[in-house]
C-alpha atoms as a PDB file:
ATOM      1  CA  MET A   1      34.668  47.329  70.329  1.00  0.00           C
ATOM      2  CA  PHE A   2      32.805  44.032  70.703  1.00  0.00           C
ATOM      3  CA  GLY A   3      29.508  45.460  71.927  1.00  0.00           C
ATOM      4  CA  ILE A   4      29.605  43.423  75.115  1.00  0.00           C
ATOM      5  CA  GLN A   5      31.116  46.127  77.267  1.00  0.00           C
ATOM      6  CA  ASP A   6      28.051  48.316  76.767  1.00  0.00           C
ATOM      7  CA  THR A   7      25.846  45.787  78.573  1.00  0.00           C
ATOM      8  CA  LEU A   8      28.050  45.419  81.650  1.00  0.00           C
ATOM      9  CA  GLY A   9      27.709  47.738  84.634  1.00  0.00           C
ATOM     10  CA  ARG A  10      30.554  50.012  85.634  1.00  0.00           C
ATOM     11  CA  GLY A  11      31.672  51.842  88.750  1.00  0.00           C
ATOM     12  CA  PRO A  12      30.022  51.764  92.206  1.00  0.00           C
ATOM     13  CA  ALA A  13      26.678  50.556  90.828  1.00  0.00           C
ATOM     14  CA  LEU A  14      28.302  47.244  89.954  1.00  0.00           C
ATOM     15  CA  LYS A  15      28.373  46.181  93.612  1.00  0.00           C
ATOM     16  CA  GLU A  16      24.698  47.021  94.116  1.00  0.00           C
ATOM     17  CA  LYS A  17      23.160  44.709  91.537  1.00  0.00           C
ATOM     18  CA  SER A  18      23.320  41.070  90.571  1.00  0.00           C
ATOM     19  CA  LEU A  19      25.419  40.124  87.566  1.00  0.00           C
ATOM     20  CA  GLY A  20      23.401  37.012  86.677  1.00  0.00           C
ATOM     21  CA  ALA A  21      21.568  38.287  83.596  1.00  0.00           C
ATOM     22  CA  GLU A  22      24.468  40.438  82.439  1.00  0.00           C
ATOM     23  CA  MET A  23      26.921  37.546  82.694  1.00  0.00           C
ATOM     24  CA  ASP A  24      24.639  35.361  80.562  1.00  0.00           C
ATOM     25  CA  SER A  25      25.299  37.670  77.602  1.00  0.00           C
ATOM     26  CA  VAL A  26      29.052  37.438  78.248  1.00  0.00           C
ATOM     27  CA  ARG A  27      28.935  33.651  78.520  1.00  0.00           C
ATOM     28  CA  SER A  28      27.006  33.287  75.261  1.00  0.00           C
ATOM     29  CA  TRP A  29      29.399  35.678  73.496  1.00  0.00           C
ATOM     30  CA  VAL A  30      32.450  33.767  74.703  1.00  0.00           C
ATOM     31  CA  ARG A  31      30.975  30.453  73.602  1.00  0.00           C
ATOM     32  CA  ASN A  32      29.808  31.649  70.180  1.00  0.00           C
ATOM     33  CA  VAL A  33      32.148  34.401  69.007  1.00  0.00           C
ATOM     34  CA  GLY A  34      35.402  33.426  70.669  1.00  0.00           C
ATOM     35  CA  VAL A  35      35.483  29.896  69.252  1.00  0.00           C
ATOM     36  CA  VAL A  36      37.203  29.097  65.975  1.00  0.00           C
ATOM     37  CA  ASP A  37      36.232  25.880  64.196  1.00  0.00           C
ATOM     38  CA  ALA A  38      39.076  23.342  64.300  1.00  0.00           C
ATOM     39  CA  ASN A  39      39.075  22.895  60.499  1.00  0.00           C
ATOM     40  CA  VAL A  40      39.242  26.655  59.905  1.00  0.00           C
ATOM     41  CA  ALA A  41      42.042  26.985  62.454  1.00  0.00           C
ATOM     42  CA  ALA A  42      44.024  24.161  60.850  1.00  0.00           C
ATOM     43  CA  GLN A  43      43.745  25.712  57.384  1.00  0.00           C
ATOM     44  CA  SER A  44      44.482  29.275  58.466  1.00  0.00           C
ATOM     45  CA  GLY A  45      47.295  28.451  60.864  1.00  0.00           C
ATOM     46  CA  VAL A  46      45.470  30.090  63.778  1.00  0.00           C
ATOM     47  CA  ALA A  47      46.035  27.997  66.874  1.00  0.00           C
ATOM     48  CA  LEU A  48      47.362  28.005  70.398  1.00  0.00           C
ATOM     49  CA  SER A  49      49.825  25.251  71.070  1.00  0.00           C
ATOM     50  CA  ARG A  50      50.755  25.900  74.690  1.00  0.00           C
ATOM     51  CA  ALA A  51      49.484  27.716  77.758  1.00  0.00           C
ATOM     52  CA  HIS A  52      50.822  27.840  81.287  1.00  0.00           C
ATOM     53  CA  PHE A  53      50.475  29.881  84.461  1.00  0.00           C
ATOM     54  CA  GLU A  54      53.395  32.264  84.948  1.00  0.00           C
ATOM     55  CA  LYS A  55      51.807  33.313  88.227  1.00  0.00           C
ATOM     56  CA  GLN A  56      49.375  30.877  89.863  1.00  0.00           C
ATOM     57  CA  PRO A  57      46.009  31.988  91.273  1.00  0.00           C
ATOM     58  CA  PRO A  58      45.974  32.142  95.086  1.00  0.00           C
ATOM     59  CA  SER A  59      45.000  29.025  97.035  1.00  0.00           C
ATOM     60  CA  ASN A  60      42.094  30.890  98.674  1.00  0.00           C
ATOM     61  CA  LEU A  61      40.732  32.075  95.332  1.00  0.00           C
ATOM     62  CA  ARG A  62      37.038  31.682  96.142  1.00  0.00           C
ATOM     63  CA  LYS A  63      37.400  33.733  99.335  1.00  0.00           C
ATOM     64  CA  SER A  64      39.029  36.624  97.492  1.00  0.00           C
ATOM     65  CA  ASN A  65      37.192  39.674  96.198  1.00  0.00           C
ATOM     66  CA  PHE A  66      40.144  40.302  93.920  1.00  0.00           C
ATOM     67  CA  PHE A  67      42.673  37.873  92.531  1.00  0.00           C
ATOM     68  CA  HIS A  68      45.507  38.061  90.054  1.00  0.00           C
ATOM     69  CA  PHE A  69      47.206  35.468  87.887  1.00  0.00           C
ATOM     70  CA  VAL A  70      49.223  35.510  84.692  1.00  0.00           C
ATOM     71  CA  LEU A  71      48.522  33.023  81.928  1.00  0.00           C
ATOM     72  CA  ALA A  72      51.021  32.811  79.058  1.00  0.00           C
ATOM     73  CA  LEU A  73      49.736  31.670  75.657  1.00  0.00           C
ATOM     74  CA  TYR A  74      51.918  30.570  72.728  1.00  0.00           C
ATOM     75  CA  ASP A  75      51.202  29.830  69.060  1.00  0.00           C
ATOM     76  CA  ARG A  76      52.467  26.891  66.989  1.00  0.00           C
ATOM     77  CA  GLN A  77      55.831  28.564  66.379  1.00  0.00           C
ATOM     78  CA  GLY A  78      56.348  29.161  70.100  1.00  0.00           C
ATOM     79  CA  GLN A  79      55.751  32.895  69.820  1.00  0.00           C
ATOM     80  CA  PRO A  80      53.791  34.572  72.639  1.00  0.00           C
ATOM     81  CA  VAL A  81      50.174  35.432  71.850  1.00  0.00           C
ATOM     82  CA  GLU A  82      49.018  38.801  73.144  1.00  0.00           C
ATOM     83  CA  ILE A  83      45.430  39.104  74.335  1.00  0.00           C
ATOM     84  CA  GLU A  84      43.927  42.589  74.258  1.00  0.00           C
ATOM     85  CA  ARG A  85      40.963  42.028  76.541  1.00  0.00           C
ATOM     86  CA  THR A  86      39.676  39.270  78.787  1.00  0.00           C
ATOM     87  CA  ALA A  87      36.626  38.640  80.962  1.00  0.00           C
ATOM     88  CA  PHE A  88      36.121  36.269  83.865  1.00  0.00           C
ATOM     89  CA  VAL A  89      33.201  34.022  82.975  1.00  0.00           C
ATOM     90  CA  ASP A  90      32.890  31.424  85.727  1.00  0.00           C
ATOM     91  CA  PHE A  91      34.671  28.933  87.936  1.00  0.00           C
ATOM     92  CA  VAL A  92      34.844  25.293  86.840  1.00  0.00           C
ATOM     93  CA  GLU A  93      32.730  23.368  89.327  1.00  0.00           C
ATOM     94  CA  ASN A  94      33.522  19.758  90.240  1.00  0.00           C
ATOM     95  CA  ASP A  95      30.397  18.464  88.504  1.00  0.00           C
ATOM     96  CA  LYS A  96      31.361  20.330  85.287  1.00  0.00           C
ATOM     97  CA  GLU A  97      34.914  19.009  85.098  1.00  0.00           C
ATOM     98  CA  GLN A  98      35.700  16.432  82.452  1.00  0.00           C
ATOM     99  CA  GLY A  99      37.442  13.380  83.831  1.00  0.00           C
ATOM    100  CA  ASN A 100      39.622  13.625  86.905  1.00  0.00           C
ATOM    101  CA  GLU A 101      41.572  16.660  85.745  1.00  0.00           C
ATOM    102  CA  LYS A 102      43.087  18.562  88.662  1.00  0.00           C
ATOM    103  CA  THR A 103      42.157  22.222  88.887  1.00  0.00           C
ATOM    104  CA  ASN A 104      43.407  24.966  91.171  1.00  0.00           C
ATOM    105  CA  ASN A 105      40.209  26.157  92.876  1.00  0.00           C
ATOM    106  CA  GLY A 106      38.178  25.860  89.717  1.00  0.00           C
ATOM    107  CA  THR A 107      40.754  27.276  87.310  1.00  0.00           C
ATOM    108  CA  HIS A 108      42.665  25.061  84.901  1.00  0.00           C
END
C-alpha cells in the first residue's frame, strides 16, 4: 500500500541480515510522509489531542526479543483514532531526549 513493505525482509531471512539500511528507508518515510504540517492540520481539523498507554511496555524492554504495548490515540472530539499499520522505528536514547522528559526504556 505505501511501498515501504516491499523493501523490508520477511520470514526467516529477516534474522540473518542486518536491518540498518532497510530501516533507513522506513525512518525517512516516517519523517517525511507521516508528518502533517501544523497549519494544514489546524485548517483541516486533522489532529491528535491525546495519547496514553493502555498497556505499558515491559520494564525489561531492551532485553526482550518481542514486546507488546497498547497506545490509545484520540482526536479533538475525544473519539478514538484507529491506526491501520505501524512500524517500530527506534528507541529514544538519552542523548536524543528533549529536556528531562521521563521515558519508559526509551519509549514515551
